[in-house]
Amino acid sequence: MDWLSFTIYPVYLMIFMCIYGCLAIGLNIQWGYAGLFNAGLAGFFAVGAYTSAILTTSEAAGRLGGFDLPFPFGLAGAMIVSGLIAWPVGKICLRFRSDYLAIVTIGVAEAIRLVAKTEDWLTNSARGITGVPRPLGDLPYAQAQLAYLAIVGLILIVVYLLIERQAHAPWGRMMRAIRDNERAAVAMGKNVPVRRLEAFMLGSALMGLAGGLYVHLARTITPDAIDPMLVTFLVWIMVILGGSGNNRGVLLGAVIVWIIWSASEIVTDQLPAEFALKAKYGRMFLIGLLLQIVLRFRPEGLLPEKLRRAPLSEGALSPTGHGARIQAPHKEI
Amino acid sequence: MDIFSFVNFFLLPGVVQGSIYALGAIGITLIYAIMRYGHFAHGDLATFGAFTALFVAGLLGLSPYAALPVAVVVAALLAIAIDWLFYAHLRRMPKIITTIASFGVALMLRSVVQIIWGVDTTSYTRGISRPENWFGIRVKPHELVTLLVVIGLVIALHLFLTRNKWGKAMRAMSDNPDLALLSGIDNNKVIAMTWVIAGGLCAASGFFLGLNTELRSLMGWNILLPTFAAAILGGVGRIEGAIVGGLVVGVTEELSVLVIPSEYKMLSSFAILLVVLLLRPTGLFRGKIL
């Protein structure tokens, strides 16, 4: 037993943390910056996973594949396909209030799950895709995990830096302006539908990237590998708990929620088998309750978005100023 | 295909399924009209109602039909409690926040069902019920009950909204909340009333879904999409729209297997939703656009 074996579980946890961090940043672009309610992010995640799996595996009888592309191409493909699927969805729904987008994205996720389950030629249906390669996957198990953590961590850092840069660039300020006061932004000549669509596609592409990172870790993907409600919900609670609109916040949220989720699993696994299964649902109940508690007592999240206030103007004193608002669109009736 | 098999195998099951969607869609559309947010826990509340009826029927040894009123009352009270615990304090926030909260409530309700009743499929009655033949049209007894009860509930709701003082207050608040408030209507009572109606109808829809198919912990989540499609197709805020929308969605789902593979049957409501949003976002009955 060498020292590396003790790192296996923490490393495994941290890889997932990075994957969820990527999902959380994707959702933060959609919800935090643009105020778009994506309730089907598991669908985009699955699309990314399947795309990368199809692009990087070798020939298999009866399904599309045999491209044998290297890992970075798989990830790029995952991002492109997820982003492209987001395009028509955004085109149809972004004209309306975000509830419509939410219900339509639930439908999109359902459609993607059904396609993955049914279309033999594309996804090998219920048997799924196996033998997905992993970079440096030929090393001994512990080293390979560590190497993959380094790769995923590096990708997450790059994503974070790029998105942070984008958020502080004029694009990010414009997105916040659209989110907080759509009419004013239109009056300033901003093309609101196009900008929203950009944010929606960019966020979905990052969810696809996360899916790609997941499939190279798991090395196999089946339609039931992803519990859509659970994945979607965990990411939402990460974003809201951490602080929507703040990338550092949502990463913090990803770390906290994933630790809670995994630690509670360790606890419930000690229970006798007949309780252990039910305990999984108990944990889901607690995650739902956590969301309610956050919304009630700290709706702005642990690390709220930093908003620059206008220096001593009317707006700074108005009741809709900092205290009363939450990082969300003010565009309802 | 002759007319009888069309009616027996496609139209009638579609109408039954559609009337179940209609019950859910009425609740969705009422909540949209009065509180102005989409309520995503509606499907899982229906699941809860269905399992409550199963529990009550088993506990007291009643027939499931006798347990229905109990389930309706329990779900109505639960809806008020959920509103009081989780939604009431969000009323001053942007409405979408409440939608997020309802998503969390959906997860909580589903977990409760899974903890108490497990994840296995079950049903109210054992054995196969034999359809009765009415001049070539074959109706199963539970289908007939479903249709009759749904028609009864819709008539009762219509009378309540047009004749009763509180029903009129609800319609007033849906049309213009500020004006309703100014003319002395108590918002909180109207909101509680809405939850009673929406929760009760929701339990009924879950019950009839369980009666006509089977009870599963995900049954409610799976009808959320068709129910929303029905509400939006009918026009948000329009009760008559929700009923027509539900029937259209239900019949389309059953007929869709004639054209598309049956694996994709569930997606026909999604297709309807997309077409409505593209072509006529106000819905058939010119509802609100939020």
Coordinates of C-alpha atoms in Angstrom, one line a residue:
Chain A
M1 CA 0.0 0.0 0.0
D2 CA 1.7 3.2 -1.1
W3 CA 0.8 6.7 -0.3
L4 CA -1.0 7.2 -3.6
S5 CA -3.8 4.8 -2.7
F6 CA -4.8 7.2 0.2
T7 CA -5.4 9.9 -2.4
I8 CA -7.8 7.9 -4.5
Y9 CA -11.0 9.0 -2.9
P10 CA -10.1 12.7 -2.5
V11 CA -8.8 12.8 -6.0
Y12 CA -12.0 11.2 -7.3
L13 CA -14.1 13.8 -5.3
M14 CA -12.0 16.6 -6.7
I15 CA -12.4 15.5 -10.3
F16 CA -16.1 15.6 -9.9
M17 CA -15.9 18.9 -8.2
C18 CA -14.1 20.3 -11.2
I19 CA -16.7 18.8 -13.6
Y20 CA -19.5 20.3 -11.5
G21 CA -17.6 23.6 -11.3
C22 CA -17.6 23.7 -15.1
L23 CA -21.4 23.0 -15.1
A24 CA -21.9 25.7 -12.5
I25 CA -19.9 28.3 -14.5
G26 CA -22.0 27.4 -17.5
L27 CA -25.2 27.9 -15.6
N28 CA -23.9 31.1 -14.1
I29 CA -23.5 32.6 -17.5
Q30 CA -27.1 31.7 -18.3
W31 CA -28.7 32.5 -15.0
G32 CA -26.2 34.8 -13.2
Y33 CA -25.4 37.0 -16.2
A34 CA -28.3 36.7 -18.5
G35 CA -31.2 35.7 -16.1
L36 CA -32.1 32.6 -18.2
F37 CA -33.7 29.6 -16.5
N38 CA -32.2 26.4 -17.9
A39 CA -33.9 23.5 -16.2
G40 CA -32.6 20.9 -18.6
L41 CA -28.8 21.3 -18.2
A42 CA -28.5 17.5 -17.7
G43 CA -29.6 17.2 -21.4
F44 CA -26.7 19.4 -22.6
F45 CA -24.4 17.5 -20.3
A46 CA -25.5 14.2 -21.9
V47 CA -25.1 15.6 -25.4
G48 CA -21.5 16.6 -24.5
A49 CA -20.8 13.2 -23.0
Y50 CA -22.2 11.3 -26.0
T51 CA -20.5 13.6 -28.6
S52 CA -17.1 13.2 -27.0
A53 CA -17.6 9.5 -26.6
I54 CA -18.6 9.0 -30.3
L55 CA -15.8 11.1 -31.6
T56 CA -13.0 9.5 -29.6
T57 CA -13.9 5.8 -29.6
S58 CA -12.8 3.3 -32.2
E59 CA -15.1 1.5 -34.6
A60 CA -18.0 -0.4 -33.1
A61 CA -20.5 -2.5 -35.0
G62 CA -24.0 -1.1 -35.3
R63 CA -23.4 2.5 -34.3
L64 CA -21.9 5.7 -35.6
G65 CA -18.3 6.0 -34.6
G66 CA -14.8 4.9 -35.4
F67 CA -13.5 8.4 -35.6
D68 CA -10.7 7.7 -33.1
L69 CA -10.0 11.4 -32.6
P70 CA -7.8 12.6 -29.8
F71 CA -9.3 13.9 -26.5
P72 CA -9.2 17.6 -27.2
F73 CA -11.2 17.1 -30.4
G74 CA -13.8 15.2 -28.4
L75 CA -14.2 18.0 -26.0
A76 CA -14.3 20.6 -28.8
G77 CA -17.0 18.5 -30.5
A78 CA -18.9 18.3 -27.2
M79 CA -18.9 22.0 -26.9
I80 CA -19.9 22.7 -30.4
V81 CA -22.8 20.2 -30.5
S82 CA -24.2 21.3 -27.2
G83 CA -24.0 25.0 -28.3
L84 CA -25.7 24.2 -31.6
I85 CA -28.6 22.4 -29.8
A86 CA -29.0 25.5 -27.6
W87 CA -29.5 27.6 -30.7
P88 CA -33.0 26.7 -31.8
V89 CA -34.1 26.4 -28.2
G90 CA -33.0 29.9 -27.5
K91 CA -34.4 31.2 -30.8
I92 CA -37.9 30.0 -29.8
C93 CA -37.9 30.7 -26.1
L94 CA -35.8 33.7 -25.3
R95 CA -38.6 36.1 -26.5
F96 CA -40.6 35.1 -23.4
R97 CA -40.3 35.2 -19.7
S98 CA -37.9 32.6 -18.3
D99 CA -40.6 30.2 -17.1
Y100 CA -41.2 29.2 -20.7
L101 CA -37.5 28.6 -21.2
A102 CA -37.5 26.4 -18.1
I103 CA -40.3 24.2 -19.3
V104 CA -38.9 23.9 -22.8
T105 CA -35.5 23.0 -21.5
I106 CA -37.1 20.3 -19.4
G107 CA -38.6 19.0 -22.7
V108 CA -35.2 19.2 -24.5
A109 CA -33.5 17.2 -21.8
E110 CA -36.3 14.6 -22.0
A111 CA -36.0 14.5 -25.8
I112 CA -32.3 14.0 -25.5
R113 CA -32.7 11.2 -23.0
L114 CA -35.3 9.5 -25.3
V115 CA -33.0 9.8 -28.3
A116 CA -30.1 8.3 -26.4
K117 CA -32.4 5.5 -25.3
T118 CA -33.9 4.7 -28.6
E119 CA -31.5 5.4 -31.5
D120 CA -29.4 2.4 -31.8
W121 CA -27.3 3.7 -34.7
L122 CA -26.3 6.8 -32.8
T123 CA -25.9 5.9 -29.2
N124 CA -26.1 2.1 -29.1
S125 CA -29.3 2.7 -27.0
A126 CA -29.5 1.0 -23.6
R127 CA -26.1 -0.8 -24.0
G128 CA -24.4 2.6 -24.2
I129 CA -21.0 3.4 -25.5
T130 CA -18.0 1.7 -23.8
G131 CA -14.2 1.9 -24.1
V132 CA -14.0 5.6 -24.2
P133 CA -10.3 6.5 -24.0
R134 CA -8.8 8.6 -21.3
P135 CA -5.7 10.7 -21.7
L136 CA -2.8 9.1 -19.7
G137 CA -5.3 6.4 -18.9
D138 CA -2.6 3.6 -19.3
L139 CA -0.9 4.6 -16.1
P140 CA -1.5 2.6 -12.9
Y141 CA -5.0 3.5 -11.5
A142 CA -3.9 6.0 -8.8
Q143 CA -1.5 7.9 -11.1
A144 CA -4.1 7.9 -13.9
Q145 CA -6.7 9.5 -11.6
L146 CA -4.2 12.1 -10.4
A147 CA -3.2 12.9 -14.0
Y148 CA -6.8 13.3 -15.0
L149 CA -7.4 15.6 -12.1
A150 CA -4.6 17.7 -13.3
I151 CA -6.1 17.9 -16.8
V152 CA -9.6 18.6 -15.6
G153 CA -8.3 21.2 -13.1
L154 CA -6.3 22.9 -15.8
I155 CA -9.3 23.0 -18.1
L156 CA -11.5 24.5 -15.3
I157 CA -8.9 27.2 -14.5
V158 CA -8.7 28.1 -18.2
V159 CA -12.5 28.2 -18.4
Y160 CA -12.7 30.3 -15.3
L161 CA -10.1 32.8 -16.4
L162 CA -11.6 33.2 -19.9
I163 CA -15.2 33.7 -18.5
E164 CA -14.0 36.1 -15.8
R165 CA -12.2 38.1 -18.5
Q166 CA -15.4 38.1 -20.6
A167 CA -17.5 39.1 -17.6
H168 CA -15.4 42.1 -16.9
A169 CA -15.2 43.1 -20.5
P170 CA -17.9 45.3 -22.0
W171 CA -19.8 42.1 -22.9
G172 CA -20.3 41.2 -19.3
R173 CA -21.4 44.7 -18.3
M174 CA -23.8 44.6 -21.2
M175 CA -25.3 41.3 -20.1
R176 CA -25.9 42.6 -16.6
A177 CA -27.4 45.7 -18.0
I178 CA -29.8 43.6 -20.1
R179 CA -30.7 41.4 -17.1
D180 CA -31.3 44.3 -14.7
N181 CA -33.1 46.7 -17.0
E182 CA -34.0 45.3 -20.4
R183 CA -35.7 48.5 -21.6
A184 CA -32.8 50.7 -20.8
A185 CA -30.5 48.4 -22.6
V186 CA -32.7 48.4 -25.6
A187 CA -32.8 52.2 -25.5
M188 CA -29.0 52.2 -25.5
G189 CA -29.1 50.2 -28.7
K190 CA -28.2 46.8 -27.4
N191 CA -29.5 43.9 -29.4
V192 CA -31.1 42.0 -26.6
P193 CA -32.3 38.8 -28.3
V194 CA -28.9 38.2 -29.9
R195 CA -27.0 38.8 -26.7
R196 CA -29.3 36.5 -24.7
L197 CA -28.8 33.8 -27.4
E198 CA -25.0 34.2 -27.1
A199 CA -25.1 33.7 -23.3
F200 CA -27.4 30.8 -23.7
M201 CA -25.2 29.1 -26.3
L202 CA -22.0 29.8 -24.4
G203 CA -23.4 28.4 -21.2
S204 CA -24.7 25.3 -22.9
A205 CA -21.4 24.7 -24.6
L206 CA -19.7 24.7 -21.2
M207 CA -22.3 22.2 -20.0
G208 CA -21.3 20.1 -23.0
L209 CA -17.7 20.4 -22.1
A210 CA -18.5 19.2 -18.6
G211 CA -20.2 16.2 -20.2
G212 CA -17.2 15.4 -22.2
L213 CA -14.9 15.6 -19.2
Y214 CA -17.3 13.2 -17.4
V215 CA -17.4 10.6 -20.1
H216 CA -13.6 10.4 -20.3
L217 CA -13.5 9.8 -16.6
A218 CA -16.3 7.2 -16.5
R219 CA -15.1 5.7 -19.8
T220 CA -18.6 4.5 -20.6
I221 CA -22.0 6.2 -21.0
T222 CA -25.5 4.8 -20.9
P223 CA -28.8 6.6 -21.1
D224 CA -29.5 6.0 -17.4
A225 CA -26.0 7.0 -16.2
I226 CA -27.2 10.5 -15.6
D227 CA -30.1 11.2 -13.2
P228 CA -31.4 14.4 -15.0
M229 CA -33.3 15.9 -12.1
L230 CA -30.4 15.3 -9.7
V231 CA -27.6 16.7 -11.9
T232 CA -29.7 19.7 -12.8
F233 CA -30.7 20.4 -9.3
L234 CA -27.2 20.0 -7.8
V235 CA -25.9 22.5 -10.2
W236 CA -28.7 24.9 -9.5
I237 CA -28.1 24.8 -5.8
M238 CA -24.4 25.3 -6.3
V239 CA -25.0 28.4 -8.3
I240 CA -27.6 29.9 -5.9
L241 CA -25.8 28.9 -2.7
G242 CA -22.5 30.2 -4.0
G243 CA -23.8 33.4 -5.4
S244 CA -25.2 33.8 -8.9
G245 CA -23.4 36.3 -11.0
N246 CA -20.1 35.7 -9.3
N247 CA -17.9 32.9 -10.8
R248 CA -15.8 32.6 -7.7
G249 CA -19.0 32.2 -5.7
V250 CA -20.4 29.5 -7.9
L251 CA -17.1 27.6 -7.7
L252 CA -17.3 27.9 -3.9
G253 CA -20.9 26.6 -4.2
A254 CA -19.7 23.6 -6.3
V255 CA -17.1 22.7 -3.6
I256 CA -19.5 23.0 -0.7
V257 CA -22.5 21.2 -2.3
W258 CA -20.3 18.4 -3.7
I259 CA -18.7 17.9 -0.3
I260 CA -22.1 17.9 1.5
W261 CA -23.5 15.5 -1.1
S262 CA -20.5 13.1 -1.0
A263 CA -20.0 13.2 2.8
S264 CA -23.7 12.4 3.4
E265 CA -23.3 9.4 1.1
I266 CA -20.4 8.2 3.3
V267 CA -22.7 8.5 6.3
T268 CA -25.7 6.8 4.8
D269 CA -23.6 3.9 3.4
Q270 CA -22.9 2.9 7.0
L271 CA -26.6 2.2 7.5
P272 CA -28.1 -1.3 7.0
A273 CA -29.0 -2.0 3.4
E274 CA -32.7 -1.6 3.8
F275 CA -32.2 2.0 5.0
A276 CA -29.3 2.9 2.7
L277 CA -31.5 2.9 -0.4
K278 CA -34.1 5.1 1.2
A279 CA -31.4 7.3 2.6
K280 CA -30.5 8.4 -0.9
Y281 CA -33.9 9.9 -1.3
G282 CA -33.5 11.5 2.2
R283 CA -30.4 13.2 0.9
M284 CA -32.3 14.5 -2.1
F285 CA -34.9 15.9 0.2
L286 CA -32.3 17.7 2.2
I287 CA -30.8 19.2 -1.0
G288 CA -34.2 20.5 -1.9
L289 CA -34.6 21.9 1.6
L290 CA -31.2 23.5 1.4
L291 CA -32.4 25.4 -1.6
Q292 CA -35.4 26.7 0.3
I293 CA -33.3 27.8 3.2
V294 CA -30.8 29.6 1.0
L295 CA -33.6 31.4 -0.9
R296 CA -35.2 32.4 2.4
F297 CA -32.1 33.5 4.4
R298 CA -29.4 34.4 1.9
P299 CA -30.9 34.7 -1.6
E300 CA -27.8 36.6 -2.8
G301 CA -25.6 33.6 -2.0
L302 CA -22.4 33.2 0.1
L303 CA -20.3 35.4 -2.3
P304 CA -22.7 37.8 -3.8
E305 CA -22.1 39.5 -7.1
K306 CA -20.2 42.7 -6.6
L307 CA -22.2 45.6 -8.0
R308 CA -20.7 49.0 -8.4
R309 CA -23.2 51.5 -7.2
A310 CA -23.7 54.9 -8.8
P311 CA -22.0 57.4 -6.5
L312 CA -24.7 59.1 -4.5
S313 CA -27.4 59.4 -7.0
E314 CA -31.2 58.8 -6.7
G315 CA -30.7 55.2 -7.7
A316 CA -28.5 54.4 -4.7
L317 CA -31.3 55.3 -2.3
S318 CA -34.2 53.7 -4.1
P319 CA -35.9 50.7 -2.5
T320 CA -35.1 48.6 -5.5
G321 CA -31.4 49.2 -4.8
H322 CA -28.9 46.8 -3.5
G323 CA -30.6 45.4 -0.4
A324 CA -33.9 44.6 -2.0
R325 CA -32.7 43.0 -5.2
I326 CA -31.4 39.6 -6.0
Q327 CA -29.3 38.7 -9.0
A328 CA -32.2 38.0 -11.2
P329 CA -34.0 39.6 -14.1
H330 CA -36.4 42.4 -13.3
K331 CA -38.4 41.8 -16.3
E332 CA -41.7 40.5 -15.1
I333 CA -44.9 42.5 -15.2
Chain B
M1 CA -59.1 1.1 -39.7
D2 CA -62.8 1.5 -39.1
I3 CA -64.4 4.1 -37.0
F4 CA -64.9 1.9 -34.0
S5 CA -61.3 0.9 -33.6
F6 CA -60.3 4.5 -34.1
V7 CA -62.6 5.6 -31.3
N8 CA -61.7 2.6 -29.0
F9 CA -58.0 2.6 -29.4
F10 CA -57.1 6.2 -30.1
L11 CA -59.8 8.8 -29.4
L12 CA -61.2 7.5 -26.2
P13 CA -57.8 6.8 -24.4
G14 CA -56.7 10.2 -25.7
V15 CA -59.8 11.9 -24.2
V16 CA -59.3 10.2 -20.9
Q17 CA -55.6 11.0 -20.8
G18 CA -56.4 14.6 -21.9
S19 CA -58.9 15.1 -19.2
I20 CA -56.3 14.1 -16.6
Y21 CA -53.9 16.7 -18.2
A22 CA -56.8 19.2 -18.1
L23 CA -57.1 18.8 -14.3
G24 CA -53.4 19.6 -13.8
A25 CA -53.4 22.4 -16.4
I26 CA -56.3 24.2 -14.7
G27 CA -54.2 24.4 -11.6
I28 CA -51.1 25.6 -13.5
T29 CA -53.1 28.2 -15.3
L30 CA -54.9 29.4 -12.1
I31 CA -51.5 29.8 -10.4
Y32 CA -50.2 31.7 -13.5
A33 CA -53.2 33.9 -13.5
I34 CA -53.2 34.8 -9.9
M35 CA -49.6 34.6 -8.7
R36 CA -47.9 34.9 -12.1
Y37 CA -45.3 32.2 -11.9
G38 CA -45.0 28.7 -13.3
H39 CA -45.4 26.1 -10.6
F40 CA -43.0 23.2 -11.3
A41 CA -43.9 21.1 -8.3
H42 CA -47.4 20.5 -9.7
G43 CA -46.6 17.1 -11.2
D44 CA -45.0 15.8 -8.0
L45 CA -47.9 17.1 -5.9
A46 CA -50.1 15.0 -8.2
T47 CA -47.9 12.0 -7.4
F48 CA -48.3 12.7 -3.7
G49 CA -52.0 12.9 -4.1
A50 CA -52.2 9.6 -5.9
F51 CA -50.1 7.8 -3.3
T52 CA -52.1 9.4 -0.5
A53 CA -55.3 7.8 -2.0
L54 CA -53.5 4.5 -2.2
F55 CA -52.5 4.8 1.4
V56 CA -55.9 5.8 2.7
A57 CA -57.6 3.1 0.7
G58 CA -55.2 0.5 2.1
L59 CA -55.5 1.7 5.6
L60 CA -59.3 1.9 5.9
G61 CA -59.9 -0.9 3.4
L62 CA -62.0 1.4 1.3
S63 CA -62.3 1.3 -2.5
P64 CA -59.9 3.8 -4.1
Y65 CA -62.8 5.9 -5.2
A66 CA -63.8 6.6 -1.6
A67 CA -60.2 7.6 -0.9
L68 CA -60.2 10.2 -3.6
P69 CA -61.9 12.9 -1.5
V70 CA -59.4 12.3 1.3
A71 CA -56.5 12.7 -1.0
V72 CA -58.0 15.8 -2.5
V73 CA -58.3 17.4 0.9
V74 CA -54.8 16.3 2.0
A75 CA -53.2 17.7 -1.2
A76 CA -55.1 21.0 -0.9
L77 CA -53.9 21.4 2.7
L78 CA -50.4 20.4 1.7
A79 CA -50.5 23.0 -1.1
I80 CA -51.4 25.7 1.4
A81 CA -48.7 24.6 3.7
I82 CA -46.1 24.6 0.9
D83 CA -47.1 28.1 -0.1
W84 CA -46.9 29.3 3.5
L85 CA -43.5 27.6 4.1
F86 CA -41.7 28.1 0.9
Y87 CA -43.4 30.6 -1.5
A88 CA -45.0 33.3 0.7
H89 CA -41.8 35.1 1.7
L90 CA -40.7 35.2 -2.0
R91 CA -43.7 37.3 -3.1
R92 CA -41.8 40.5 -3.3
M93 CA -39.0 39.0 -5.2
P94 CA -38.9 38.5 -9.0
K95 CA -41.4 35.8 -9.8
I96 CA -38.8 33.5 -11.4
I97 CA -37.3 33.0 -7.9
T98 CA -40.6 31.3 -6.8
T99 CA -40.4 29.1 -9.9
I100 CA -36.9 28.0 -8.7
A101 CA -38.3 27.4 -5.2
S102 CA -41.1 25.3 -6.7
F103 CA -38.4 23.2 -8.6
G104 CA -36.9 22.5 -5.2
V105 CA -40.3 21.6 -3.7
A106 CA -40.8 19.2 -6.6
L107 CA -37.6 17.4 -5.6
M108 CA -38.6 17.3 -1.9
L109 CA -42.1 16.0 -2.7
R110 CA -40.7 13.3 -4.9
S111 CA -38.2 12.3 -2.3
V112 CA -41.0 12.0 0.4
V113 CA -43.0 9.8 -1.9
Q114 CA -39.9 7.6 -2.6
I115 CA -39.0 7.4 1.1
I116 CA -42.6 6.4 2.2
W117 CA -43.8 4.3 -0.7
G118 CA -40.6 3.3 -2.4
V119 CA -39.8 3.4 -6.1
D120 CA -41.7 0.2 -7.3
T121 CA -44.6 0.4 -9.6
T122 CA -48.0 -0.4 -8.0
S123 CA -51.6 0.1 -8.8
Y124 CA -55.0 0.6 -7.1
T125 CA -56.6 -2.6 -8.2
R126 CA -55.4 -6.0 -9.2
G127 CA -56.4 -7.8 -12.3
I128 CA -57.6 -6.5 -15.6
S129 CA -60.9 -4.6 -15.8
R130 CA -63.1 -5.7 -18.6
P131 CA -64.4 -3.0 -20.9
E132 CA -68.1 -2.7 -21.3
N133 CA -69.5 -2.6 -24.8
W134 CA -71.8 0.3 -25.6
F135 CA -72.9 -0.2 -29.2
G136 CA -69.4 -1.0 -30.4
I137 CA -67.7 1.6 -28.3
R138 CA -65.8 -0.1 -25.5
V139 CA -65.3 1.8 -22.3
K140 CA -63.6 0.5 -19.2
P141 CA -65.5 1.4 -16.0
H142 CA -62.6 3.4 -14.6
E143 CA -62.4 5.4 -17.8
L144 CA -66.1 6.2 -17.5
V145 CA -65.6 7.3 -13.9
T146 CA -62.7 9.5 -14.9
L147 CA -64.6 11.3 -17.5
L148 CA -67.7 11.8 -15.3
V149 CA -65.7 13.1 -12.3
V150 CA -63.7 15.4 -14.5
I151 CA -66.8 16.8 -16.1
G152 CA -68.3 17.2 -12.6
L153 CA -65.2 19.0 -11.2
V154 CA -65.1 21.4 -14.2
I155 CA -68.8 22.3 -13.8
A156 CA -68.3 22.9 -10.1
L157 CA -65.3 25.0 -10.7
H158 CA -67.1 27.0 -13.4
L159 CA -70.0 27.6 -11.0
F160 CA -67.7 28.6 -8.2
L161 CA -65.8 31.1 -10.4
T162 CA -68.9 32.7 -11.9
R163 CA -71.4 32.6 -9.0
N164 CA -69.5 32.6 -5.7
K165 CA -68.1 35.8 -4.1
W166 CA -64.6 34.3 -3.7
G167 CA -64.6 32.9 -7.2
K168 CA -65.4 36.3 -8.5
A169 CA -62.6 37.7 -6.3
M170 CA -60.2 35.3 -7.9
R171 CA -61.1 36.3 -11.4
A172 CA -60.8 40.0 -10.4
M173 CA -57.3 39.4 -9.0
S174 CA -56.3 37.6 -12.1
D175 CA -57.5 40.5 -14.3
N176 CA -56.0 43.3 -12.2
P177 CA -54.4 42.6 -8.9
D178 CA -54.0 46.3 -7.9
L179 CA -57.6 47.1 -8.7
A180 CA -58.7 44.0 -6.8
L181 CA -56.7 45.1 -3.8
L182 CA -58.1 48.6 -3.9
S183 CA -61.7 47.3 -4.0
G184 CA -61.1 45.4 -0.7
I185 CA -60.3 41.9 -1.9
D186 CA -58.0 40.1 0.5
N187 CA -55.1 38.9 -1.5
N188 CA -54.0 36.3 1.0
K189 CA -57.4 34.7 1.1
V190 CA -57.5 34.6 -2.7
I191 CA -54.1 33.0 -2.8
A192 CA -55.0 30.4 -0.2
M193 CA -58.2 29.7 -2.2
T194 CA -56.1 29.2 -5.4
W195 CA -53.9 26.7 -3.7
V196 CA -56.9 24.8 -2.4
I197 CA -58.3 24.5 -5.9
A198 CA -55.0 23.9 -7.6
G199 CA -53.9 21.3 -5.0
G200 CA -57.2 19.5 -4.9
L201 CA -57.4 19.2 -8.7
C202 CA -53.8 18.2 -8.8
A203 CA -54.5 15.3 -6.5
A204 CA -57.5 14.3 -8.6
S205 CA -55.3 14.3 -11.7
G206 CA -52.7 12.1 -10.0
F207 CA -55.4 9.8 -8.8
F208 CA -57.0 9.3 -12.2
L209 CA -53.5 8.9 -13.8
G210 CA -52.8 6.1 -11.3
L211 CA -56.3 4.6 -11.9
N212 CA -55.9 4.5 -15.7
T213 CA -52.2 3.5 -15.8
E214 CA -50.2 2.7 -12.7
L215 CA -48.6 4.5 -9.7
R216 CA -44.9 5.3 -10.0
S217 CA -42.8 7.8 -8.1
L218 CA -42.0 9.6 -11.3
M219 CA -45.5 9.6 -12.8
G220 CA -46.2 13.2 -11.8
W221 CA -42.9 14.5 -13.1
N222 CA -43.6 12.8 -16.4
I223 CA -46.9 14.6 -16.9
L224 CA -45.5 18.0 -16.0
L225 CA -44.5 18.7 -19.6
P226 CA -47.9 17.8 -21.2
T227 CA -49.7 19.7 -18.5
F228 CA -47.7 22.8 -19.1
A229 CA -48.1 22.3 -22.8
A230 CA -51.9 22.1 -22.3
A231 CA -52.0 25.3 -20.2
I232 CA -49.9 27.3 -22.7
L233 CA -51.8 25.9 -25.7
G234 CA -55.1 26.9 -24.1
G235 CA -53.8 30.3 -23.2
V236 CA -52.2 31.1 -19.8
G237 CA -54.8 32.2 -17.3
R238 CA -57.8 30.7 -19.3
I239 CA -59.6 27.9 -17.5
E240 CA -61.6 26.8 -20.6
G241 CA -58.3 27.0 -22.5
A242 CA -56.6 24.6 -20.1
I243 CA -59.5 22.1 -20.6
V244 CA -59.4 22.3 -24.4
G245 CA -55.6 22.3 -24.3
G246 CA -55.5 19.2 -22.1
L247 CA -57.9 17.3 -24.4
V248 CA -55.9 18.3 -27.5
V249 CA -52.6 17.3 -26.0
G250 CA -54.0 14.0 -24.8
V251 CA -55.6 13.1 -28.1
T252 CA -52.5 14.2 -30.0
E253 CA -50.4 11.9 -27.8
E254 CA -52.5 8.9 -28.6
L255 CA -52.8 9.7 -32.3
S256 CA -49.0 10.4 -32.6
V257 CA -48.2 6.7 -32.5
L258 CA -49.8 6.5 -36.0
V259 CA -47.0 8.7 -37.4
I260 CA -44.0 8.5 -35.1
P261 CA -42.3 5.6 -33.3
S262 CA -44.1 4.9 -30.0
E263 CA -40.9 5.5 -28.1
Y264 CA -41.3 9.2 -28.9
K265 CA -44.9 9.4 -27.9
M266 CA -44.0 11.5 -24.9
L267 CA -42.5 14.1 -27.1
S268 CA -45.7 15.0 -29.0
S269 CA -46.7 17.4 -26.2
F270 CA -43.3 19.0 -26.4
A271 CA -43.8 19.5 -30.1
I272 CA -47.2 21.1 -29.4
L273 CA -45.5 23.4 -26.9
L274 CA -42.8 24.5 -29.4
V275 CA -45.4 25.1 -32.2
V276 CA -47.6 27.2 -29.9
L277 CA -44.7 29.3 -28.7
L278 CA -43.6 29.8 -32.3
L279 CA -46.9 30.6 -33.9
R280 CA -49.4 31.7 -31.3
P281 CA -47.8 32.3 -27.9
T282 CA -51.1 33.6 -26.5
G283 CA -52.6 30.2 -27.0
L284 CA -56.0 29.2 -28.5
F285 CA -58.0 31.4 -26.1
R286 CA -55.8 34.4 -26.1
G287 CA -54.3 34.2 -22.7
K288 CA -51.7 36.3 -21.0
I289 CA -48.1 36.4 -22.2
L290 CA -45.8 36.5 -19.3

